[in-house]
Amino acid sequence: MPDYEKMSEKVIAGDQENVAELTQEIVDEGAEPQEVISEGLIAGMNVVGERFKAGDMFVPEVLMSAKAMKAGMEIVNPLLTEGDREESTTVVLGTVEGDLHDIGKNLVGMMLESGGMEVIDLGVDLPADEIVDAVRENNADVLGMSALLTTTMMEMQNVIEVLEEEGLKDDVDVLVGGAPVTKEFADDIGADGWAPDAASAKDLVQEMV
Ligand code: B1M
């Protein structure tokens, strides 16, 4: 049995080098790629998510863990079959127009990836049309939008209106977040979900799909 516990511990510690080495060793021993991801890499990031939510880990440590997980994923990803990939949830993610803040959005993306989801990160300062086009082109299951400014959070409503105009609103679950964004605001603008932090965003998306 591969030492997945050790692999998880190295992910939690943010030890990129050791995670890459261990992943390669375990893959060379013939382990199933999906098992390596779920039992080793994601298991470690799940602990990170819980500790972050509880205030026991902080942003720089979470970023290190996410990088360690990515180092392992880079080895396992090419080994996944088409069947494995088709099963995964596609999330289009971005910060709305006029807003350049991306630290929180990046954390959300990393947490979602750690939950086995395919994340298409469009970046920041995104016009509504660009977001909606990406939802359509990628057949997204979830659209995640981030806003950090009280002046840009209303742009989320605009994007939802464009989704409605384009007849896409019923095909995609809209998740919103960012420091000024509240659950009440999310309900008012017709979003399907709101999360206060990156770990909760992952939990919510897993419930949504
Ligand atoms: Co800006 N900024 N900033 N800033 N900045 C804030 C947001 C501000 C609160 C600071 C303040 O005045 N106290 C204030 C907003 C005030 C308001 O609107 N009420 C502000 C301002 C005014 C501005 C400028 C206008 C300043 C100026 O130029 N005069 C300007 C605007 C630029 C623009 O966007 N057009 C500006 C610029 C910048 C920098 C570029 C310098 C930099 C951003 C760098 C970057 O992101 N690459 C910056 C920063 C760093 C901040 C603060 C200090 C930190 C933000 C951050 O990264 N937090 C911020 C003050 C603060 O929040 N304390 C501030 C850490 C991050 C992990 O948390 O982003 O909240 P957060 O993400 C959390 C949750 O909110 C949630 O999960 C994350 C992780 O748990 N979450 C989601 C986020 N997105 C989510 C999406 C989801 C779900 C959950 O689903 C999809």
PDB file of C-alpha atoms and ligand atoms in Angstrom:
ATOM      1  CA  MET A   1       0.000   0.000   0.000  1.00  0.00           C
ATOM      2  CA  PRO A   2       1.522   3.358  -1.018  1.00  0.00           C
ATOM      3  CA  ASP A   3       2.315   5.715   1.824  1.00  0.00           C
ATOM      4  CA  TYR A   4      -0.498   8.194   1.197  1.00  0.00           C
ATOM      5  CA  GLU A   5      -0.362   9.456   4.769  1.00  0.00           C
ATOM      6  CA  LYS A   6       3.190  10.659   4.253  1.00  0.00           C
ATOM      7  CA  MET A   7       2.194  12.258   0.964  1.00  0.00           C
ATOM      8  CA  SER A   8      -0.683  14.131   2.650  1.00  0.00           C
ATOM      9  CA  GLU A   9       1.635  15.301   5.413  1.00  0.00           C
ATOM     10  CA  LYS A  10       4.057  16.714   2.841  1.00  0.00           C
ATOM     11  CA  VAL A  11       1.181  18.523   1.086  1.00  0.00           C
ATOM     12  CA  ILE A  12       0.107  20.037   4.412  1.00  0.00           C
ATOM     13  CA  ALA A  13       3.722  21.069   5.072  1.00  0.00           C
ATOM     14  CA  GLY A  14       3.903  22.696   1.615  1.00  0.00           C
ATOM     15  CA  ASP A  15       6.936  20.584   0.704  1.00  0.00           C
ATOM     16  CA  GLN A  16       6.822  20.712  -3.115  1.00  0.00           C
ATOM     17  CA  GLU A  17      10.021  18.743  -3.692  1.00  0.00           C
ATOM     18  CA  ASN A  18       9.055  15.805  -1.489  1.00  0.00           C
ATOM     19  CA  VAL A  19       5.501  15.703  -2.812  1.00  0.00           C
ATOM     20  CA  ALA A  20       6.821  15.498  -6.380  1.00  0.00           C
ATOM     21  CA  GLU A  21       9.311  12.752  -5.443  1.00  0.00           C
ATOM     22  CA  LEU A  22       6.744  10.710  -3.510  1.00  0.00           C
ATOM     23  CA  THR A  23       4.159  11.065  -6.278  1.00  0.00           C
ATOM     24  CA  GLN A  24       6.657   9.847  -8.861  1.00  0.00           C
ATOM     25  CA  GLU A  25       7.642   6.865  -6.666  1.00  0.00           C
ATOM     26  CA  ILE A  26       4.036   5.865  -6.037  1.00  0.00           C
ATOM     27  CA  VAL A  27       3.099   6.251  -9.712  1.00  0.00           C
ATOM     28  CA  ASP A  28       6.141   4.151 -10.712  1.00  0.00           C
ATOM     29  CA  GLU A  29       4.931   1.422  -8.343  1.00  0.00           C
ATOM     30  CA  GLY A  30       1.778   1.261 -10.471  1.00  0.00           C
ATOM     31  CA  ALA A  31      -0.793   3.060  -8.312  1.00  0.00           C
ATOM     32  CA  GLU A  32      -4.003   4.296  -9.970  1.00  0.00           C
ATOM     33  CA  PRO A  33      -3.784   8.043 -10.770  1.00  0.00           C
ATOM     34  CA  GLN A  34      -7.246   8.736  -9.306  1.00  0.00           C
ATOM     35  CA  GLU A  35      -6.232   6.987  -6.071  1.00  0.00           C
ATOM     36  CA  VAL A  36      -3.013   9.036  -5.821  1.00  0.00           C
ATOM     37  CA  ILE A  37      -5.049  12.227  -6.230  1.00  0.00           C
ATOM     38  CA  SER A  38      -7.818  11.399  -3.786  1.00  0.00           C
ATOM     39  CA  GLU A  39      -5.908   9.454  -1.112  1.00  0.00           C
ATOM     40  CA  GLY A  40      -2.731  11.521  -1.128  1.00  0.00           C
ATOM     41  CA  LEU A  41      -2.930  14.971  -2.722  1.00  0.00           C
ATOM     42  CA  ILE A  42      -6.565  15.914  -2.100  1.00  0.00           C
ATOM     43  CA  ALA A  43      -6.588  14.276   1.331  1.00  0.00           C
ATOM     44  CA  GLY A  44      -3.764  16.629   2.315  1.00  0.00           C
ATOM     45  CA  MET A  45      -5.462  19.714   0.852  1.00  0.00           C
ATOM     46  CA  ASN A  46      -8.703  18.797   2.644  1.00  0.00           C
ATOM     47  CA  VAL A  47      -6.847  19.080   5.955  1.00  0.00           C
ATOM     48  CA  VAL A  48      -5.377  22.409   4.806  1.00  0.00           C
ATOM     49  CA  GLY A  49      -8.881  23.669   3.946  1.00  0.00           C
ATOM     50  CA  GLU A  50     -10.242  22.717   7.350  1.00  0.00           C
ATOM     51  CA  ARG A  51      -7.291  24.278   9.195  1.00  0.00           C
ATOM     52  CA  PHE A  52      -7.584  27.480   7.114  1.00  0.00           C
ATOM     53  CA  LYS A  53     -11.304  27.700   7.881  1.00  0.00           C
ATOM     54  CA  ALA A  54     -10.580  27.220  11.576  1.00  0.00           C
ATOM     55  CA  GLY A  55      -7.905  29.945  11.535  1.00  0.00           C
ATOM     56  CA  ASP A  56      -5.101  27.445  12.267  1.00  0.00           C
ATOM     57  CA  MET A  57      -3.373  28.030   8.910  1.00  0.00           C
ATOM     58  CA  PHE A  58      -2.818  31.323   7.079  1.00  0.00           C
ATOM     59  CA  VAL A  59      -2.785  32.493   3.456  1.00  0.00           C
ATOM     60  CA  PRO A  60       0.991  32.057   2.776  1.00  0.00           C
ATOM     61  CA  GLU A  61       0.928  28.508   4.203  1.00  0.00           C
ATOM     62  CA  VAL A  62      -2.158  27.614   2.170  1.00  0.00           C
ATOM     63  CA  LEU A  63      -0.424  28.911  -0.964  1.00  0.00           C
ATOM     64  CA  MET A  64       2.614  26.708  -0.222  1.00  0.00           C
ATOM     65  CA  SER A  65       0.378  23.656   0.254  1.00  0.00           C
ATOM     66  CA  ALA A  66      -1.470  24.421  -2.974  1.00  0.00           C
ATOM     67  CA  LYS A  67       1.865  24.628  -4.821  1.00  0.00           C
ATOM     68  CA  ALA A  68       2.919  21.284  -3.323  1.00  0.00           C
ATOM     69  CA  MET A  69      -0.352  19.718  -4.433  1.00  0.00           C
ATOM     70  CA  LYS A  70       0.170  21.174  -7.930  1.00  0.00           C
ATOM     71  CA  ALA A  71       3.672  19.653  -8.080  1.00  0.00           C
ATOM     72  CA  GLY A  72       2.082  16.237  -7.539  1.00  0.00           C
ATOM     73  CA  MET A  73      -0.815  16.925  -9.905  1.00  0.00           C
ATOM     74  CA  GLU A  74       1.616  17.771 -12.718  1.00  0.00           C
ATOM     75  CA  ILE A  75       2.957  14.223 -12.494  1.00  0.00           C
ATOM     76  CA  VAL A  76      -0.424  12.486 -12.204  1.00  0.00           C
ATOM     77  CA  ASN A  77      -2.510  14.628 -14.587  1.00  0.00           C
ATOM     78  CA  PRO A  78      -1.028  13.281 -17.859  1.00  0.00           C
ATOM     79  CA  LEU A  79      -1.884   9.756 -16.679  1.00  0.00           C
ATOM     80  CA  LEU A  80      -5.605  10.427 -16.225  1.00  0.00           C
ATOM     81  CA  THR A  81      -7.842   8.852 -18.849  1.00  0.00           C
ATOM     82  CA  GLU A  82     -10.498  10.762 -20.823  1.00  0.00           C
ATOM     83  CA  GLY A  83     -13.119   9.002 -18.680  1.00  0.00           C
ATOM     84  CA  ASP A  84     -11.536  10.360 -15.487  1.00  0.00           C
ATOM     85  CA  ARG A  85     -11.557  13.886 -16.922  1.00  0.00           C
ATOM     86  CA  GLU A  86     -15.150  13.831 -18.171  1.00  0.00           C
ATOM     87  CA  GLU A  87     -16.372  13.098 -14.666  1.00  0.00           C
ATOM     88  CA  SER A  88     -14.879  16.272 -13.247  1.00  0.00           C
ATOM     89  CA  THR A  89     -16.836  19.459 -12.586  1.00  0.00           C
ATOM     90  CA  THR A  90     -15.865  22.497 -14.688  1.00  0.00           C
ATOM     91  CA  VAL A  91     -15.709  25.824 -12.882  1.00  0.00           C
ATOM     92  CA  VAL A  92     -15.154  29.115 -14.716  1.00  0.00           C
ATOM     93  CA  LEU A  93     -13.665  31.587 -12.246  1.00  0.00           C
ATOM     94  CA  GLY A  94     -12.767  35.266 -12.341  1.00  0.00           C
ATOM     95  CA  THR A  95     -12.749  38.713 -10.759  1.00  0.00           C
ATOM     96  CA  VAL A  96     -15.351  41.060 -12.235  1.00  0.00           C
ATOM     97  CA  GLU A  97     -14.768  44.145 -14.394  1.00  0.00           C
ATOM     98  CA  GLY A  98     -13.061  47.094 -12.706  1.00  0.00           C
ATOM     99  CA  ASP A  99     -11.562  44.923  -9.976  1.00  0.00           C
ATOM    100  CA  LEU A 100      -7.902  43.839  -9.873  1.00  0.00           C
ATOM    101  CA  HIS A 101      -7.927  41.907  -6.574  1.00  0.00           C
ATOM    102  CA  ASP A 102      -7.053  38.257  -7.153  1.00  0.00           C
ATOM    103  CA  ILE A 103      -5.436  36.804  -4.018  1.00  0.00           C
ATOM    104  CA  GLY A 104      -8.718  35.488  -2.594  1.00  0.00           C
ATOM    105  CA  LYS A 105      -9.941  34.361  -6.025  1.00  0.00           C
ATOM    106  CA  ASN A 106      -6.689  32.428  -6.557  1.00  0.00           C
ATOM    107  CA  LEU A 107      -7.116  30.711  -3.211  1.00  0.00           C
ATOM    108  CA  VAL A 108     -10.655  29.722  -4.152  1.00  0.00           C
ATOM    109  CA  GLY A 109      -9.324  28.301  -7.440  1.00  0.00           C
ATOM    110  CA  MET A 110      -6.664  26.279  -5.662  1.00  0.00           C
ATOM    111  CA  MET A 111      -9.165  24.879  -3.171  1.00  0.00           C
ATOM    112  CA  LEU A 112     -11.530  23.898  -5.971  1.00  0.00           C
ATOM    113  CA  GLU A 113      -8.672  22.194  -7.836  1.00  0.00           C
ATOM    114  CA  SER A 114      -7.801  20.386  -4.641  1.00  0.00           C
ATOM    115  CA  GLY A 115     -11.393  19.119  -4.677  1.00  0.00           C
ATOM    116  CA  GLY A 116     -10.709  17.513  -8.056  1.00  0.00           C
ATOM    117  CA  MET A 117     -12.512  20.174 -10.103  1.00  0.00           C
ATOM    118  CA  GLU A 118     -11.309  21.596 -13.398  1.00  0.00           C
ATOM    119  CA  VAL A 119     -10.841  25.320 -12.867  1.00  0.00           C
ATOM    120  CA  ILE A 120     -10.692  27.735 -15.791  1.00  0.00           C
ATOM    121  CA  ASP A 121      -9.329  30.904 -14.242  1.00  0.00           C
ATOM    122  CA  LEU A 122     -10.037  33.865 -16.525  1.00  0.00           C
ATOM    123  CA  GLY A 123      -8.112  36.356 -14.382  1.00  0.00           C
ATOM    124  CA  VAL A 124      -9.225  39.817 -13.254  1.00  0.00           C
ATOM    125  CA  ASP A 125     -11.086  42.883 -14.564  1.00  0.00           C
ATOM    126  CA  LEU A 126     -13.348  40.768 -16.753  1.00  0.00           C
ATOM    127  CA  PRO A 127     -16.119  42.277 -18.862  1.00  0.00           C
ATOM    128  CA  ALA A 128     -19.452  40.436 -18.503  1.00  0.00           C
ATOM    129  CA  ASP A 129     -19.398  39.278 -22.131  1.00  0.00           C
ATOM    130  CA  GLU A 130     -16.010  37.609 -21.674  1.00  0.00           C
ATOM    131  CA  ILE A 131     -17.242  35.728 -18.608  1.00  0.00           C
ATOM    132  CA  VAL A 132     -20.462  34.627 -20.289  1.00  0.00           C
ATOM    133  CA  ASP A 133     -18.608  33.520 -23.450  1.00  0.00           C
ATOM    134  CA  ALA A 134     -16.279  31.389 -21.302  1.00  0.00           C
ATOM    135  CA  VAL A 135     -19.249  29.795 -19.519  1.00  0.00           C
ATOM    136  CA  ARG A 136     -20.754  28.857 -22.883  1.00  0.00           C
ATOM    137  CA  GLU A 137     -17.531  27.702 -24.560  1.00  0.00           C
ATOM    138  CA  ASN A 138     -16.485  25.513 -21.635  1.00  0.00           C
ATOM    139  CA  ASN A 139     -19.965  24.226 -20.877  1.00  0.00           C
ATOM    140  CA  ALA A 140     -19.288  25.239 -17.265  1.00  0.00           C
ATOM    141  CA  ASP A 141     -21.136  23.603 -14.394  1.00  0.00           C
ATOM    142  CA  VAL A 142     -20.318  26.496 -12.068  1.00  0.00           C
ATOM    143  CA  LEU A 143     -19.414  30.163 -12.539  1.00  0.00           C
ATOM    144  CA  GLY A 144     -17.438  31.630  -9.630  1.00  0.00           C
ATOM    145  CA  MET A 145     -17.136  35.415  -9.395  1.00  0.00           C
ATOM    146  CA  SER A 146     -15.049  37.408  -6.961  1.00  0.00           C
ATOM    147  CA  ALA A 147     -15.249  41.136  -6.085  1.00  0.00           C
ATOM    148  CA  LEU A 148     -13.349  43.026  -3.390  1.00  0.00           C
ATOM    149  CA  LEU A 149     -14.709  46.529  -3.942  1.00  0.00           C
ATOM    150  CA  THR A 150     -18.125  47.879  -3.037  1.00  0.00           C
ATOM    151  CA  THR A 151     -17.983  49.668  -6.396  1.00  0.00           C
ATOM    152  CA  THR A 152     -17.480  46.457  -8.408  1.00  0.00           C
ATOM    153  CA  MET A 153     -19.699  43.979  -6.581  1.00  0.00           C
ATOM    154  CA  MET A 154     -22.753  45.224  -8.543  1.00  0.00           C
ATOM    155  CA  GLU A 155     -21.016  43.997 -11.688  1.00  0.00           C
ATOM    156  CA  MET A 156     -21.862  40.473 -10.515  1.00  0.00           C
ATOM    157  CA  GLN A 157     -25.538  41.276 -10.991  1.00  0.00           C
ATOM    158  CA  ASN A 158     -24.794  42.547 -14.490  1.00  0.00           C
ATOM    159  CA  VAL A 159     -23.089  39.246 -15.361  1.00  0.00           C
ATOM    160  CA  ILE A 160     -26.093  37.290 -14.057  1.00  0.00           C
ATOM    161  CA  GLU A 161     -28.389  39.458 -16.214  1.00  0.00           C
ATOM    162  CA  VAL A 162     -26.254  38.759 -19.295  1.00  0.00           C
ATOM    163  CA  LEU A 163     -26.365  35.026 -18.480  1.00  0.00           C
ATOM    164  CA  GLU A 164     -30.173  35.310 -18.362  1.00  0.00           C
ATOM    165  CA  GLU A 165     -30.326  37.261 -21.633  1.00  0.00           C
ATOM    166  CA  GLU A 166     -28.197  34.589 -23.312  1.00  0.00           C
ATOM    167  CA  GLY A 167     -30.411  31.792 -21.947  1.00  0.00           C
ATOM    168  CA  LEU A 168     -27.559  30.267 -19.924  1.00  0.00           C
ATOM    169  CA  LYS A 169     -28.649  31.029 -16.369  1.00  0.00           C
ATOM    170  CA  ASP A 170     -30.420  27.676 -15.845  1.00  0.00           C
ATOM    171  CA  ASP A 171     -27.406  25.726 -17.132  1.00  0.00           C
ATOM    172  CA  VAL A 172     -24.835  27.045 -14.667  1.00  0.00           C
ATOM    173  CA  ASP A 173     -24.714  27.523 -10.892  1.00  0.00           C
ATOM    174  CA  VAL A 174     -23.425  30.960  -9.962  1.00  0.00           C
ATOM    175  CA  LEU A 175     -21.236  31.239  -6.876  1.00  0.00           C
ATOM    176  CA  VAL A 176     -20.130  34.656  -5.584  1.00  0.00           C
ATOM    177  CA  GLY A 177     -17.701  35.813  -2.905  1.00  0.00           C
ATOM    178  CA  GLY A 178     -15.219  38.438  -1.796  1.00  0.00           C
ATOM    179  CA  ALA A 179     -14.846  40.554   1.327  1.00  0.00           C
ATOM    180  CA  PRO A 180     -17.803  42.956   0.791  1.00  0.00           C
ATOM    181  CA  VAL A 181     -20.139  40.284  -0.626  1.00  0.00           C
ATOM    182  CA  THR A 182     -22.744  38.922   1.797  1.00  0.00           C
ATOM    183  CA  LYS A 183     -25.218  36.056   1.625  1.00  0.00           C
ATOM    184  CA  GLU A 184     -28.038  38.598   1.506  1.00  0.00           C
ATOM    185  CA  PHE A 185     -26.425  40.386  -1.446  1.00  0.00           C
ATOM    186  CA  ALA A 186     -25.920  37.058  -3.241  1.00  0.00           C
ATOM    187  CA  ASP A 187     -29.615  36.216  -2.790  1.00  0.00           C
ATOM    188  CA  ASP A 188     -30.681  39.694  -3.953  1.00  0.00           C
ATOM    189  CA  ILE A 189     -28.778  39.478  -7.238  1.00  0.00           C
ATOM    190  CA  GLY A 190     -29.992  35.948  -7.992  1.00  0.00           C
ATOM    191  CA  ALA A 191     -26.750  34.041  -7.360  1.00  0.00           C
ATOM    192  CA  ASP A 192     -27.106  30.357  -6.510  1.00  0.00           C
ATOM    193  CA  GLY A 193     -24.520  30.395  -3.747  1.00  0.00           C
ATOM    194  CA  TRP A 194     -22.198  32.492  -1.594  1.00  0.00           C
ATOM    195  CA  ALA A 195     -19.123  31.439   0.341  1.00  0.00           C
ATOM    196  CA  PRO A 196     -17.221  33.449   2.968  1.00  0.00           C
ATOM    197  CA  ASP A 197     -13.877  31.744   2.287  1.00  0.00           C
ATOM    198  CA  ALA A 198     -12.066  29.415  -0.079  1.00  0.00           C
ATOM    199  CA  ALA A 199     -12.599  26.204   1.875  1.00  0.00           C
ATOM    200  CA  SER A 200     -16.356  26.887   2.165  1.00  0.00           C
ATOM    201  CA  ALA A 201     -16.429  27.631  -1.577  1.00  0.00           C
ATOM    202  CA  LYS A 202     -15.115  24.129  -2.244  1.00  0.00           C
ATOM    203  CA  ASP A 203     -17.684  22.557   0.103  1.00  0.00           C
ATOM    204  CA  LEU A 204     -20.494  24.526  -1.520  1.00  0.00           C
ATOM    205  CA  VAL A 205     -19.523  23.639  -5.092  1.00  0.00           C
ATOM    206  CA  GLN A 206     -19.351  19.972  -4.092  1.00  0.00           C
ATOM    207  CA  GLU A 207     -22.910  20.289  -2.741  1.00  0.00           C
ATOM    208  CA  MET A 208     -24.127  22.201  -5.818  1.00  0.00           C
ATOM    209  CA  VAL A 209     -23.122  19.661  -8.474  1.00  0.00           C
TER     210      VAL A 209
HETATM  211 CO1  B1M B   1      -7.300  46.881  -2.411  1.00  0.00          CO
HETATM  212  N1  B1M B   1      -8.871  47.421  -1.367  1.00  0.00           N
HETATM  213  N2  B1M B   1      -7.575  48.438  -3.587  1.00  0.00           N
HETATM  214  N3  B1M B   1      -5.642  46.345  -3.228  1.00  0.00           N
HETATM  215  N4  B1M B   1      -7.075  45.731  -0.941  1.00  0.00           N
HETATM  216  C1  B1M B   1      -9.276  46.531  -0.281  1.00  0.00           C
HETATM  217  C2  B1M B   1     -10.284  45.501  -0.776  1.00  0.00           C
HETATM  218  C3  B1M B   1      -9.901  47.561   0.761  1.00  0.00           C
HETATM  219  C4  B1M B   1     -10.949  46.939   1.691  1.00  0.00           C
HETATM  220  C5  B1M B   1      -8.752  48.230   1.556  1.00  0.00           C
HETATM  221  C6  B1M B   1      -9.265  49.277   2.517  1.00  0.00           C
HETATM  222  O1  B1M B   1      -9.552  50.379   2.131  1.00  0.00           O
HETATM  223  N5  B1M B   1      -9.370  48.951   3.782  1.00  0.00           N
HETATM  224  C7  B1M B   1     -10.481  48.656  -0.198  1.00  0.00           C
HETATM  225  C8  B1M B   1     -11.917  48.441  -0.656  1.00  0.00           C
HETATM  226  C9  B1M B   1     -12.886  49.391  -0.014  1.00  0.00           C
HETATM  227  C10 B1M B   1     -14.263  49.184  -0.497  1.00  0.00           C
HETATM  228  O2  B1M B   1     -14.546  48.937  -1.615  1.00  0.00           O
HETATM  229  N6  B1M B   1     -15.167  49.282   0.440  1.00  0.00           N
HETATM  230  C11 B1M B   1      -9.491  48.605  -1.350  1.00  0.00           C
HETATM  231  C12 B1M B   1      -9.270  49.640  -2.276  1.00  0.00           C
HETATM  232  C13 B1M B   1     -10.060  50.930  -2.031  1.00  0.00           C
HETATM  233  C14 B1M B   1      -8.388  49.534  -3.360  1.00  0.00           C
HETATM  234  C15 B1M B   1      -8.069  50.583  -4.426  1.00  0.00           C
HETATM  235  C16 B1M B   1      -9.275  51.384  -4.945  1.00  0.00           C
HETATM  236  C17 B1M B   1      -6.994  51.503  -3.809  1.00  0.00           C
HETATM  237  C18 B1M B   1      -6.606  52.676  -4.682  1.00  0.00           C
HETATM  238  O3  B1M B   1      -6.000  52.500  -5.703  1.00  0.00           O
HETATM  239  N7  B1M B   1      -7.028  53.838  -4.242  1.00  0.00           N
HETATM  240  C19 B1M B   1      -7.415  49.750  -5.533  1.00  0.00           C
HETATM  241  C20 B1M B   1      -8.434  49.222  -6.531  1.00  0.00           C
HETATM  242  C21 B1M B   1      -7.792  48.520  -7.689  1.00  0.00           C
HETATM  243  C22 B1M B   1      -8.829  47.798  -8.507  1.00  0.00           C
HETATM  244  O4  B1M B   1      -9.167  46.693  -8.182  1.00  0.00           O
HETATM  245  N8  B1M B   1      -9.339  48.447  -9.543  1.00  0.00           N
HETATM  246  C23 B1M B   1      -6.849  48.633  -4.733  1.00  0.00           C
HETATM  247  C24 B1M B   1      -5.700  47.937  -5.103  1.00  0.00           C
HETATM  248  C25 B1M B   1      -5.126  46.911  -4.380  1.00  0.00           C
HETATM  249  C26 B1M B   1      -3.788  46.259  -4.723  1.00  0.00           C
HETATM  250  C27 B1M B   1      -3.568  46.097  -6.235  1.00  0.00           C
HETATM  251  C28 B1M B   1      -2.701  47.117  -4.161  1.00  0.00           C
HETATM  252  C29 B1M B   1      -3.864  44.918  -3.900  1.00  0.00           C
HETATM  253  C30 B1M B   1      -4.428  43.723  -4.697  1.00  0.00           C
HETATM  254  C31 B1M B   1      -3.353  42.764  -5.154  1.00  0.00           C
HETATM  255  C32 B1M B   1      -3.951  41.531  -5.714  1.00  0.00           C
HETATM  256  O5  B1M B   1      -5.049  41.074  -5.378  1.00  0.00           O
HETATM  257  N9  B1M B   1      -3.203  40.946  -6.617  1.00  0.00           N
HETATM  258  C33 B1M B   1      -4.882  45.284  -2.831  1.00  0.00           C
HETATM  259  C34 B1M B   1      -5.043  44.569  -1.620  1.00  0.00           C
HETATM  260  C35 B1M B   1      -4.024  43.480  -1.349  1.00  0.00           C
HETATM  261  C36 B1M B   1      -6.106  44.835  -0.710  1.00  0.00           C
HETATM  262  C37 B1M B   1      -6.331  44.242   0.701  1.00  0.00           C
HETATM  263  C38 B1M B   1      -5.314  44.913   1.604  1.00  0.00           C
HETATM  264  C39 B1M B   1      -6.222  42.746   0.843  1.00  0.00           C
HETATM  265  C40 B1M B   1      -7.102  41.942  -0.101  1.00  0.00           C
HETATM  266  C41 B1M B   1      -6.688  40.484  -0.010  1.00  0.00           C
HETATM  267  O6  B1M B   1      -5.998  39.987  -0.878  1.00  0.00           O
HETATM  268  N10 B1M B   1      -7.058  39.810   1.090  1.00  0.00           N
HETATM  269  C42 B1M B   1      -7.815  44.709   1.002  1.00  0.00           C
HETATM  270  C43 B1M B   1      -8.081  44.992   2.455  1.00  0.00           C
HETATM  271  C44 B1M B   1      -8.546  43.760   3.184  1.00  0.00           C
HETATM  272  O7  B1M B   1      -9.309  42.963   2.663  1.00  0.00           O
HETATM  273  N11 B1M B   1      -8.102  43.648   4.392  1.00  0.00           N
HETATM  274  C45 B1M B   1      -8.050  45.762  -0.004  1.00  0.00           C
HETATM  275  C46 B1M B   1      -6.660  38.413   1.357  1.00  0.00           C
HETATM  276  C47 B1M B   1      -7.616  37.441   0.644  1.00  0.00           C
HETATM  277  C48 B1M B   1      -7.221  36.007   0.971  1.00  0.00           C
HETATM  278  O8  B1M B   1      -8.908  37.675   1.151  1.00  0.00           O
HETATM  279  O9  B1M B   1      -9.711  38.620  -1.043  1.00  0.00           O
HETATM  280  O10 B1M B   1     -11.203  38.666   1.010  1.00  0.00           O
HETATM  281  P1  B1M B   1     -10.148  38.006   0.220  1.00  0.00           P
HETATM  282  O11 B1M B   1     -10.681  36.548  -0.207  1.00  0.00           O
HETATM  283  C49 B1M B   1     -11.241  35.646   0.724  1.00  0.00           C
HETATM  284  C50 B1M B   1     -12.766  35.760   0.842  1.00  0.00           C
HETATM  285  O12 B1M B   1     -13.268  37.073   0.579  1.00  0.00           O
HETATM  286  C51 B1M B   1     -13.288  34.720  -0.082  1.00  0.00           C
HETATM  287  O13 B1M B   1     -12.310  33.695   0.010  1.00  0.00           O
HETATM  288  C52 B1M B   1     -11.018  34.275   0.100  1.00  0.00           C
HETATM  289  C53 B1M B   1     -10.101  33.356   0.856  1.00  0.00           C
HETATM  290  O14 B1M B   1     -10.648  32.840   2.022  1.00  0.00           O
HETATM  291  N12 B1M B   1     -13.494  34.978  -1.498  1.00  0.00           N
HETATM  292  C54 B1M B   1     -14.368  34.208  -2.193  1.00  0.00           C
HETATM  293  C55 B1M B   1     -12.903  35.829  -2.343  1.00  0.00           C
HETATM  294  N13 B1M B   1     -13.366  35.663  -3.568  1.00  0.00           N
HETATM  295  C56 B1M B   1     -14.267  34.656  -3.525  1.00  0.00           C
HETATM  296  C57 B1M B   1     -15.043  34.046  -4.519  1.00  0.00           C
HETATM  297  C58 B1M B   1     -15.887  33.014  -4.131  1.00  0.00           C
HETATM  298  C59 B1M B   1     -15.997  32.604  -2.826  1.00  0.00           C
HETATM  299  C60 B1M B   1     -15.226  33.184  -1.825  1.00  0.00           C
HETATM  300  O15 B1M B   1     -16.646  32.363  -5.010  1.00  0.00           O
HETATM  301  C61 B1M B   1     -16.389  32.484  -6.386  1.00  0.00           C
END
